[in-house]
Amino acid sequence: MTDNPIPRTGRGAPLAAQARALTHAGEWRQAADKLRQLVLEITGVAVGELTINRDQYSLNSLNGQLQLADGRGLFFKYHHEEGEDHTIEEYYNAELLRNNGFRVDVPLYACGEPGRQILLYRLRHDRRLADVCREIELQQSWQQMAPVVDAQHRADAEILRMTLPTLKIGQPAAVAREPIHQLFHHRLVSPGATPGLGGRVAQFYVGKTFQLAQQELSWAQLQDLQWEINGVRYRHTLGELLLQAGELLAPAELAQQGVVIAHGDAHNANVWYETDRPPPQLVSFDPAFAGRNIPALLAEIKATFHNIFAHPFWLYEPQRCATHYRVVARLEGQRLIVEHDWQLTPLRAAFLQDKGALYWRPLLSELTARGWLPHNWRRLMRLALFCCPTLVLDLRAGGGSGHTPESSALGFAIAMMLGSEPVDGKDVASRWFTAIDPQFGGKV
């Protein structure tokens, strides 16, 4: 990998930051011009045709294809996080992963300066795993999912094999420097705010109005309500989960646990489905949040949520939610009652089974054997899973992320199911946590 940080030049924001802002304004041609200029500065080669993909998975990023004047075709990926000037120091770690045996695509060029971060890969003709899975679910062609499930099965087992040799006890300073906290704790805090109610929580939710299916609520109401979802009552309020996440997911709180080398953000839009020779293999790319001191309980959280519970058709394509699901919400006293018919598809249920059996349960068992598994491991994992949908984009209908009243209600309901334990009854999350618990040996 070539790392070429380029000094800031010209007026205004850096080029990639300008490109991102232009796409938000619908100025795609001008955005492409900014990226051409950035790529020229990084590679020293002029850029011809450049296409920015307009896909549903680019929640905080841009990606696309370009043609260099020397004839090479490249795939580019650019990611932006607010506040990253202070939180992302080692942005690209593909060689770290490759050197430790992980299947990862290593970029030809990389610029890591804040506001100019971009990765340039050789152009592939493989599909992203996210697109392969979406096609199966759109067509409900479950008979075609076996090769995909098998590839994910092999990948989960292989990731564990690569991860376990890197397991060690964490050191506070090293853990605190890891960029993965940008995906969790840094989105929960900001100067002068209560941890858990700052950052994106303050930006998205505090003081706002929520339209959850048929029920309108203020933040002051919503944060303190008890939840009942499909007849199951939950222990925590939304406000309690956010405050707990702000406290327990702080880097200092996670520092004394086991840490590992990991990708950290291997959702399926960052995974190639490689089919040039059988059997198909999964190859990750864009390890923007990879590191060597990632808390073990965070390492595969993003993959677990975004490849399983975020589907189908509510987080990435919220406009489809109303036609795919029945979602009802009503307020009864201090209880918010949500009823919906969302459930994991056969594809995602298979992914969840394998992720638990082949990765999480063996990892938790190894942490237990070493005496490194914290007593509140379920709480930590649940809070991290809860953060994935609530902090990646604004979940409110009308909040600028395309969510509708139905997808907002469903999204918060899934987040609450993942973040909180049932007071009575069981759900897919509580059954899964029992299945991966080392003390039960996988028996539910």
Short mmCIF file of C-alpha atoms in Angstrom, two decimals:
data_model
loop_
_atom_site.label_atom_id
_atom_site.label_comp_id
_atom_site.label_asym_id
_atom_site.label_seq_id
_atom_site.Cartn_x
_atom_site.Cartn_y
_atom_site.Cartn_z
CA MET A 1 0.00 0.00 0.00
CA THR A 2 1.24 3.48 -0.84
CA ASP A 3 0.34 6.10 1.75
CA ASN A 4 0.56 9.59 0.26
CA PRO A 5 -0.80 12.25 2.63
CA ILE A 6 -1.14 15.43 0.57
CA PRO A 7 -0.97 18.86 2.24
CA ARG A 8 -4.15 20.89 2.13
CA THR A 9 -4.16 23.28 -0.81
CA GLY A 10 -6.57 25.82 -2.21
CA ARG A 11 -9.47 27.50 -0.52
CA GLY A 12 -12.22 25.99 1.56
CA ALA A 13 -12.60 22.38 2.61
CA PRO A 14 -10.33 19.60 1.28
CA LEU A 15 -11.32 18.12 -2.06
CA ALA A 16 -12.93 14.89 -0.88
CA ALA A 17 -14.92 16.76 1.76
CA GLN A 18 -16.12 19.12 -0.97
CA ALA A 19 -17.09 16.14 -3.12
CA ARG A 20 -19.13 14.63 -0.32
CA ALA A 21 -20.96 17.91 0.28
CA LEU A 22 -21.68 18.29 -3.43
CA THR A 23 -23.26 14.83 -3.64
CA HIS A 24 -25.52 15.73 -0.70
CA ALA A 25 -26.61 18.75 -2.74
CA GLY A 26 -27.19 16.58 -5.81
CA GLU A 27 -24.28 18.14 -7.70
CA TRP A 28 -22.80 14.87 -8.92
CA ARG A 29 -20.88 16.27 -11.91
CA GLN A 30 -19.13 18.87 -9.78
CA ALA A 31 -18.37 16.21 -7.16
CA ALA A 32 -16.76 14.03 -9.82
CA ASP A 33 -14.59 16.98 -10.89
CA LYS A 34 -13.33 17.40 -7.30
CA LEU A 35 -12.46 13.72 -7.10
CA ARG A 36 -10.64 13.82 -10.44
CA GLN A 37 -8.47 16.62 -9.09
CA LEU A 38 -7.79 14.71 -5.86
CA VAL A 39 -6.85 11.52 -7.70
CA LEU A 40 -4.53 13.47 -9.99
CA GLU A 41 -2.75 14.92 -6.94
CA ILE A 42 -2.37 11.48 -5.36
CA THR A 43 -1.39 9.40 -8.39
CA GLY A 44 0.25 11.99 -10.61
CA VAL A 45 -1.87 10.66 -13.49
CA ALA A 46 -4.78 12.48 -15.14
CA VAL A 47 -8.25 11.00 -14.75
CA GLY A 48 -10.66 10.42 -17.59
CA GLU A 49 -14.09 8.97 -16.94
CA LEU A 50 -15.13 8.87 -13.27
CA THR A 51 -18.44 7.49 -12.02
CA ILE A 52 -19.74 7.86 -8.46
CA ASN A 53 -22.00 4.98 -7.46
CA ARG A 54 -25.38 6.03 -6.12
CA ASP A 55 -26.10 3.04 -3.94
CA GLN A 56 -28.04 2.61 -0.74
CA TYR A 57 -25.02 1.36 1.22
CA SER A 58 -23.01 4.60 1.07
CA LEU A 59 -24.25 5.91 4.41
CA ASN A 60 -21.10 7.88 5.26
CA SER A 61 -19.00 7.32 2.16
CA LEU A 62 -18.57 7.61 -1.58
CA ASN A 63 -17.40 4.92 -3.97
CA GLY A 64 -17.16 4.40 -7.69
CA GLN A 65 -14.95 3.66 -10.69
CA LEU A 66 -12.50 5.74 -12.69
CA GLN A 67 -10.19 5.42 -15.67
CA LEU A 68 -6.65 6.80 -15.51
CA ALA A 69 -5.00 8.30 -18.58
CA ASP A 70 -2.44 5.47 -18.52
CA GLY A 71 -5.22 2.96 -19.13
CA ARG A 72 -5.65 1.57 -15.62
CA GLY A 73 -9.13 1.17 -14.20
CA LEU A 74 -9.52 1.82 -10.49
CA PHE A 75 -12.21 1.46 -7.84
CA PHE A 76 -12.27 4.25 -5.24
CA LYS A 77 -13.72 4.41 -1.75
CA TYR A 78 -13.89 7.52 0.39
CA HIS A 79 -15.19 7.67 3.96
CA HIS A 80 -15.92 10.70 6.10
CA GLU A 81 -16.64 11.05 9.81
CA GLU A 82 -17.24 14.32 11.61
CA GLY A 83 -14.44 15.06 14.07
CA GLU A 84 -12.07 12.64 12.36
CA ASP A 85 -9.23 15.18 12.45
CA HIS A 86 -8.89 14.26 16.11
CA THR A 87 -9.90 10.60 16.15
CA ILE A 88 -8.52 8.80 13.11
CA GLU A 89 -4.73 8.72 13.01
CA GLU A 90 -3.86 5.51 11.16
CA TYR A 91 -6.66 5.44 8.62
CA TYR A 92 -5.80 2.53 6.39
CA ASN A 93 -4.56 -0.76 7.73
CA ALA A 94 -4.94 -3.22 4.88
CA GLU A 95 -1.34 -4.40 5.16
CA LEU A 96 -1.78 -5.01 8.90
CA LEU A 97 -4.68 -7.34 8.12
CA ARG A 98 -2.95 -9.02 5.18
CA ASN A 99 0.21 -9.63 7.19
CA ASN A 100 -1.89 -11.42 9.80
CA GLY A 101 -3.56 -13.71 7.29
CA PHE A 102 -6.87 -11.95 6.70
CA ARG A 103 -8.31 -11.95 3.18
CA VAL A 104 -8.21 -8.25 2.35
CA ASP A 105 -7.87 -6.20 -0.82
CA VAL A 106 -4.85 -3.90 -0.54
CA PRO A 107 -5.21 -0.51 -2.28
CA LEU A 108 -2.77 0.70 -4.89
CA TYR A 109 -2.91 4.23 -3.49
CA ALA A 110 -4.16 5.77 -0.27
CA CYS A 111 -4.39 9.30 1.05
CA GLY A 112 -5.03 9.51 4.78
CA GLU A 113 -5.27 13.25 5.42
CA PRO A 114 -8.56 14.22 7.12
CA GLY A 115 -11.03 15.44 4.55
CA ARG A 116 -9.00 13.88 1.73
CA GLN A 117 -9.13 10.20 2.70
CA ILE A 118 -9.48 8.05 -0.35
CA LEU A 119 -8.51 4.51 -1.27
CA LEU A 120 -7.78 3.53 -4.85
CA TYR A 121 -7.96 -0.19 -5.71
CA ARG A 122 -7.46 -2.04 -8.95
CA LEU A 123 -10.81 -2.35 -10.65
CA ARG A 124 -12.48 -5.69 -10.00
CA HIS A 125 -15.38 -7.34 -11.74
CA ASP A 126 -16.50 -9.12 -8.58
CA ARG A 127 -19.76 -8.09 -6.99
CA ARG A 128 -20.03 -6.81 -3.46
CA LEU A 129 -21.58 -9.33 -1.10
CA ALA A 130 -24.23 -6.75 -0.16
CA ASP A 131 -25.50 -6.68 -3.76
CA VAL A 132 -25.51 -10.48 -4.04
CA CYS A 133 -27.57 -10.77 -0.86
CA ARG A 134 -29.97 -8.00 -1.90
CA GLU A 135 -30.72 -9.78 -5.17
CA ILE A 136 -31.52 -13.02 -3.36
CA GLU A 137 -33.88 -11.23 -0.97
CA LEU A 138 -35.57 -9.14 -3.65
CA GLN A 139 -36.36 -12.26 -5.62
CA GLN A 140 -36.82 -14.45 -2.52
CA SER A 141 -34.70 -17.00 -4.34
CA TRP A 142 -33.74 -18.93 -1.22
CA GLN A 143 -32.74 -21.93 -3.33
CA GLN A 144 -29.81 -19.83 -4.62
CA MET A 145 -28.46 -18.80 -1.23
CA ALA A 146 -26.45 -21.95 -0.43
CA PRO A 147 -23.15 -20.82 -2.09
CA VAL A 148 -23.40 -17.45 -0.35
CA VAL A 149 -24.10 -19.01 3.04
CA ASP A 150 -21.23 -21.44 2.51
CA ALA A 151 -18.87 -18.58 1.64
CA GLN A 152 -19.91 -16.69 4.78
CA HIS A 153 -19.52 -19.90 6.80
CA ARG A 154 -15.94 -20.31 5.60
CA ALA A 155 -15.20 -16.63 6.18
CA ASP A 156 -16.48 -16.68 9.78
CA ALA A 157 -14.35 -19.71 10.60
CA GLU A 158 -11.32 -18.20 8.88
CA ILE A 159 -11.70 -14.83 10.59
CA LEU A 160 -11.71 -16.59 13.95
CA ARG A 161 -8.55 -18.51 13.02
CA MET A 162 -6.81 -15.28 12.10
CA THR A 163 -8.14 -13.40 15.13
CA LEU A 164 -7.34 -15.75 18.02
CA PRO A 165 -3.53 -15.68 17.62
CA THR A 166 -3.66 -11.88 17.96
CA LEU A 167 -5.63 -11.93 21.23
CA LYS A 168 -3.82 -10.16 24.07
CA ILE A 169 -4.66 -8.04 27.08
CA GLY A 170 -5.30 -4.41 26.27
CA GLN A 171 -3.27 -1.39 27.31
CA PRO A 172 -5.31 1.79 27.92
CA ALA A 173 -3.30 4.20 25.79
CA ALA A 174 -3.12 1.84 22.82
CA VAL A 175 -6.81 0.95 23.00
CA ALA A 176 -7.82 4.61 23.22
CA ARG A 177 -5.99 5.40 19.98
CA GLU A 178 -7.91 2.86 17.91
CA PRO A 179 -10.15 4.44 15.24
CA ILE A 180 -12.95 1.92 15.84
CA HIS A 181 -14.17 4.12 18.70
CA GLN A 182 -15.26 6.59 16.02
CA LEU A 183 -18.07 4.14 15.22
CA PHE A 184 -19.26 3.89 18.81
CA HIS A 185 -18.16 6.11 21.70
CA HIS A 186 -17.10 9.15 19.68
CA ARG A 187 -20.61 9.32 18.24
CA LEU A 188 -22.01 9.51 21.79
CA VAL A 189 -19.93 12.34 23.21
CA SER A 190 -19.18 16.00 22.61
CA PRO A 191 -17.73 18.77 24.77
CA GLY A 192 -20.07 19.98 27.46
CA ALA A 193 -22.66 17.23 26.89
CA THR A 194 -23.47 14.25 29.08
CA PRO A 195 -21.72 11.15 27.65
CA GLY A 196 -24.36 9.26 25.71
CA LEU A 197 -26.32 12.40 24.91
CA GLY A 198 -23.67 14.26 22.92
CA GLY A 199 -22.27 13.73 19.44
CA ARG A 200 -24.73 12.31 16.96
CA VAL A 201 -27.30 11.73 19.71
CA ALA A 202 -27.48 15.48 20.30
CA GLN A 203 -27.45 16.14 16.57
CA PHE A 204 -30.10 13.56 15.66
CA TYR A 205 -32.42 13.15 18.62
CA VAL A 206 -32.22 15.40 21.67
CA GLY A 207 -35.00 17.98 21.57
CA LYS A 208 -36.48 16.59 18.34
CA THR A 209 -39.93 15.25 17.44
CA PHE A 210 -40.42 11.60 16.45
CA GLN A 211 -43.09 10.16 14.19
CA LEU A 212 -43.04 6.44 14.97
CA ALA A 213 -45.60 4.84 12.64
CA GLN A 214 -48.91 6.37 13.81
CA GLN A 215 -47.54 7.79 17.08
CA GLU A 216 -45.94 11.23 17.43
CA LEU A 217 -43.70 11.82 20.43
CA SER A 218 -41.27 14.42 21.68
CA TRP A 219 -37.76 13.52 22.80
CA ALA A 220 -38.75 14.39 26.36
CA GLN A 221 -41.46 11.73 26.18
CA LEU A 222 -39.65 9.08 24.18
CA GLN A 223 -36.44 8.89 26.18
CA ASP A 224 -38.22 7.72 29.35
CA LEU A 225 -40.81 5.31 27.92
CA GLN A 226 -40.79 1.58 28.56
CA TRP A 227 -40.99 -0.52 25.39
CA GLU A 228 -43.20 -3.46 24.53
CA ILE A 229 -42.43 -5.00 21.14
CA ASN A 230 -44.57 -7.80 19.73
CA GLY A 231 -45.80 -8.63 23.22
CA VAL A 232 -42.32 -8.68 24.82
CA ARG A 233 -41.57 -6.05 27.48
CA TYR A 234 -38.02 -4.68 27.69
CA ARG A 235 -35.96 -3.68 30.69
CA HIS A 236 -34.44 -0.38 29.53
CA THR A 237 -35.64 2.93 28.18
CA LEU A 238 -34.06 4.56 25.14
CA GLY A 239 -32.48 7.20 27.36
CA GLU A 240 -31.01 4.57 29.68
CA LEU A 241 -29.38 2.70 26.79
CA LEU A 242 -27.78 5.85 25.42
CA LEU A 243 -26.41 6.83 28.84
CA GLN A 244 -25.12 3.31 29.46
CA ALA A 245 -23.44 3.27 26.04
CA GLY A 246 -21.79 6.60 26.76
CA GLU A 247 -20.38 5.18 29.98
CA LEU A 248 -19.58 1.53 29.23
CA LEU A 249 -18.32 1.87 25.65
CA ALA A 250 -15.75 4.51 26.62
CA PRO A 251 -12.26 3.39 25.52
CA ALA A 252 -11.01 3.48 29.12
CA GLU A 253 -13.77 1.08 30.18
CA LEU A 254 -12.85 -1.38 27.41
CA ALA A 255 -9.09 -1.14 27.81
CA GLN A 256 -8.55 -3.91 30.34
CA GLN A 257 -10.25 -6.57 28.21
CA GLY A 258 -8.80 -8.75 25.52
CA VAL A 259 -7.94 -6.95 22.31
CA VAL A 260 -7.38 -8.28 18.79
CA ILE A 261 -6.33 -7.33 15.28
CA ALA A 262 -9.51 -6.93 13.25
CA HIS A 263 -11.13 -5.13 10.32
CA GLY A 264 -13.76 -3.60 12.60
CA ASP A 265 -16.20 -2.53 9.88
CA ALA A 266 -16.62 -5.56 7.62
CA HIS A 267 -20.20 -4.96 6.58
CA ASN A 268 -21.09 -6.62 3.30
CA ALA A 269 -20.72 -3.46 1.24
CA ASN A 270 -17.03 -3.66 2.22
CA VAL A 271 -16.74 -7.29 1.09
CA TRP A 272 -16.15 -8.67 -2.39
CA TYR A 273 -17.88 -11.92 -3.41
CA GLU A 274 -14.96 -13.42 -5.33
CA THR A 275 -15.95 -16.09 -7.86
CA ASP A 276 -12.96 -16.35 -10.20
CA ARG A 277 -12.39 -19.90 -8.98
CA PRO A 278 -14.53 -22.23 -6.86
CA PRO A 279 -15.56 -22.11 -4.14
CA PRO A 280 -16.53 -18.43 -3.78
CA GLN A 281 -14.45 -16.49 -1.25
CA LEU A 282 -15.16 -13.31 0.69
CA VAL A 283 -12.48 -10.61 0.50
CA SER A 284 -12.81 -7.46 2.60
CA PHE A 285 -11.70 -3.97 1.65
CA ASP A 286 -11.75 -0.43 3.10
CA PRO A 287 -10.33 -1.28 6.55
CA ALA A 288 -10.68 2.35 7.66
CA PHE A 289 -11.28 1.30 11.27
CA ALA A 290 -8.94 -1.67 11.47
CA GLY A 291 -6.30 -1.86 14.17
CA ARG A 292 -4.16 -4.08 16.38
CA ASN A 293 -5.76 -3.13 19.72
CA ILE A 294 -9.47 -3.44 19.01
CA PRO A 295 -11.53 -4.56 22.03
CA ALA A 296 -12.49 -8.15 21.22
CA LEU A 297 -16.15 -7.54 22.03
CA LEU A 298 -16.33 -4.82 19.36
CA ALA A 299 -14.38 -6.53 16.59
CA GLU A 300 -17.31 -8.13 14.70
CA ILE A 301 -20.19 -6.06 16.08
CA LYS A 302 -20.62 -3.94 12.95
CA ALA A 303 -20.60 -7.05 10.76
CA THR A 304 -23.07 -8.80 13.05
CA PHE A 305 -25.55 -5.95 12.93
CA HIS A 306 -25.17 -4.61 9.41
CA ASN A 307 -24.99 -7.99 7.67
CA ILE A 308 -27.89 -9.48 9.59
CA PHE A 309 -30.29 -7.26 11.54
CA ALA A 310 -30.16 -4.29 9.12
CA HIS A 311 -31.96 -6.34 6.46
CA PRO A 312 -34.04 -6.53 4.49
CA PHE A 313 -35.34 -3.19 3.29
CA TRP A 314 -35.58 -0.97 6.33
CA LEU A 315 -32.18 0.59 7.11
CA TYR A 316 -30.64 0.88 3.65
CA GLU A 317 -33.89 1.27 1.72
CA PRO A 318 -36.37 2.74 4.22
CA GLN A 319 -38.81 3.79 1.51
CA ARG A 320 -39.59 0.10 0.94
CA CYS A 321 -40.50 -0.50 4.56
CA ALA A 322 -44.18 0.45 4.36
CA THR A 323 -44.82 -1.95 1.48
CA HIS A 324 -42.90 -4.85 3.06
CA TYR A 325 -43.99 -4.64 6.69
CA ARG A 326 -46.90 -3.89 8.94
CA VAL A 327 -45.74 -1.53 11.70
CA VAL A 328 -48.07 -0.18 14.40
CA ALA A 329 -47.11 2.01 17.36
CA ARG A 330 -49.27 3.38 20.15
CA LEU A 331 -48.75 4.94 23.55
CA GLU A 332 -50.39 3.43 26.63
CA GLY A 333 -49.45 5.40 29.71
CA GLN A 334 -45.66 5.19 30.05
CA ARG A 335 -45.38 2.26 27.68
CA LEU A 336 -44.72 2.48 23.96
CA ILE A 337 -46.21 -0.56 22.25
CA VAL A 338 -44.85 -1.48 18.83
CA GLU A 339 -46.13 -4.35 16.74
CA HIS A 340 -44.47 -5.39 13.48
CA ASP A 341 -44.04 -8.41 11.22
CA TRP A 342 -40.34 -7.96 10.38
CA GLN A 343 -38.21 -11.03 10.84
CA LEU A 344 -34.87 -12.33 9.63
CA THR A 345 -35.00 -13.87 6.19
CA PRO A 346 -33.65 -17.43 5.75
CA LEU A 347 -30.41 -15.88 4.45
CA ARG A 348 -29.88 -13.60 7.45
CA ALA A 349 -30.95 -16.30 9.91
CA ALA A 350 -28.24 -18.56 8.47
CA PHE A 351 -25.70 -15.73 8.77
CA LEU A 352 -26.69 -15.19 12.43
CA GLN A 353 -26.37 -18.88 13.25
CA ASP A 354 -22.89 -19.12 11.73
CA LYS A 355 -21.63 -15.84 13.15
CA GLY A 356 -22.58 -17.08 16.60
CA ALA A 357 -21.38 -20.66 16.30
CA LEU A 358 -18.19 -20.09 14.29
CA TYR A 359 -16.98 -16.75 15.61
CA TRP A 360 -18.63 -15.37 18.72
CA ARG A 361 -19.01 -18.47 20.89
CA PRO A 362 -15.41 -19.68 20.33
CA LEU A 363 -14.08 -16.17 20.97
CA LEU A 364 -16.09 -15.80 24.17
CA SER A 365 -14.94 -19.26 25.28
CA GLU A 366 -11.30 -18.29 24.74
CA LEU A 367 -11.77 -15.06 26.69
CA THR A 368 -13.37 -17.09 29.49
CA ALA A 369 -10.48 -19.58 29.51
CA ARG A 370 -8.00 -16.74 29.90
CA GLY A 371 -10.05 -15.01 32.58
CA TRP A 372 -10.55 -11.94 30.36
CA LEU A 373 -14.30 -12.10 29.70
CA PRO A 374 -15.93 -9.23 31.63
CA HIS A 375 -18.93 -10.11 33.77
CA ASN A 376 -21.07 -7.65 31.78
CA TRP A 377 -20.07 -8.92 28.33
CA ARG A 378 -23.68 -9.27 27.22
CA ARG A 379 -24.41 -5.68 28.24
CA LEU A 380 -21.38 -4.40 26.34
CA MET A 381 -22.21 -6.35 23.17
CA ARG A 382 -25.86 -5.34 23.34
CA LEU A 383 -25.00 -1.66 23.74
CA ALA A 384 -22.63 -1.82 20.78
CA LEU A 385 -25.27 -3.53 18.63
CA PHE A 386 -27.81 -0.90 19.75
CA CYS A 387 -25.45 1.88 18.63
CA CYS A 388 -25.19 0.54 15.08
CA PRO A 389 -28.65 1.58 13.81
CA THR A 390 -29.17 4.54 16.11
CA LEU A 391 -25.89 6.31 15.34
CA VAL A 392 -25.04 5.44 11.73
CA LEU A 393 -27.67 7.90 10.45
CA ASP A 394 -30.63 9.79 11.90
CA LEU A 395 -33.38 7.21 12.45
CA ARG A 396 -36.11 9.84 12.64
CA ALA A 397 -38.65 10.19 9.86
CA GLY A 398 -37.92 13.49 8.18
CA GLY A 399 -34.47 13.66 9.76
CA GLY A 400 -32.69 13.88 6.43
CA SER A 401 -31.79 10.19 6.07
CA GLY A 402 -34.85 9.14 4.10
CA HIS A 403 -36.56 7.32 6.96
CA THR A 404 -40.32 7.06 6.98
CA PRO A 405 -42.62 6.78 10.02
CA GLU A 406 -42.72 3.00 9.48
CA SER A 407 -38.97 2.49 9.08
CA SER A 408 -38.28 4.79 12.02
CA ALA A 409 -40.57 2.83 14.34
CA LEU A 410 -39.19 -0.47 13.10
CA GLY A 411 -35.59 0.72 13.35
CA PHE A 412 -35.94 1.90 16.93
CA ALA A 413 -37.79 -1.33 17.82
CA ILE A 414 -34.96 -3.48 16.43
CA ALA A 415 -32.39 -1.30 18.21
CA MET A 416 -34.24 -1.68 21.52
CA MET A 417 -34.54 -5.46 21.03
CA LEU A 418 -30.78 -5.68 20.54
CA GLY A 419 -29.86 -3.27 23.32
CA SER A 420 -32.18 -4.39 26.11
CA GLU A 421 -33.01 -7.72 27.70
CA PRO A 422 -36.65 -8.83 27.83
CA VAL A 423 -38.39 -8.53 31.17
CA ASP A 424 -40.47 -11.51 30.13
CA GLY A 425 -40.60 -13.61 27.00
CA LYS A 426 -37.89 -14.25 24.42
CA ASP A 427 -36.91 -12.82 21.05
CA VAL A 428 -34.37 -13.61 18.35
CA ALA A 429 -31.67 -11.60 20.13
CA SER A 430 -32.14 -13.15 23.58
CA ARG A 431 -32.13 -16.67 22.10
CA TRP A 432 -28.92 -15.88 20.20
CA PHE A 433 -27.15 -14.51 23.26
CA THR A 434 -28.03 -17.67 25.14
CA ALA A 435 -26.68 -19.76 22.25
CA ILE A 436 -23.29 -18.00 22.24
CA ASP A 437 -22.90 -17.94 26.04
CA PRO A 438 -19.86 -20.12 26.90
CA GLN A 439 -21.48 -21.40 30.08
CA PHE A 440 -24.26 -23.04 28.11
CA GLY A 441 -21.96 -24.66 25.55
CA GLY A 442 -24.18 -23.57 22.67
CA LYS A 443 -27.27 -25.23 24.09
CA VAL A 444 -30.39 -23.08 24.23
#
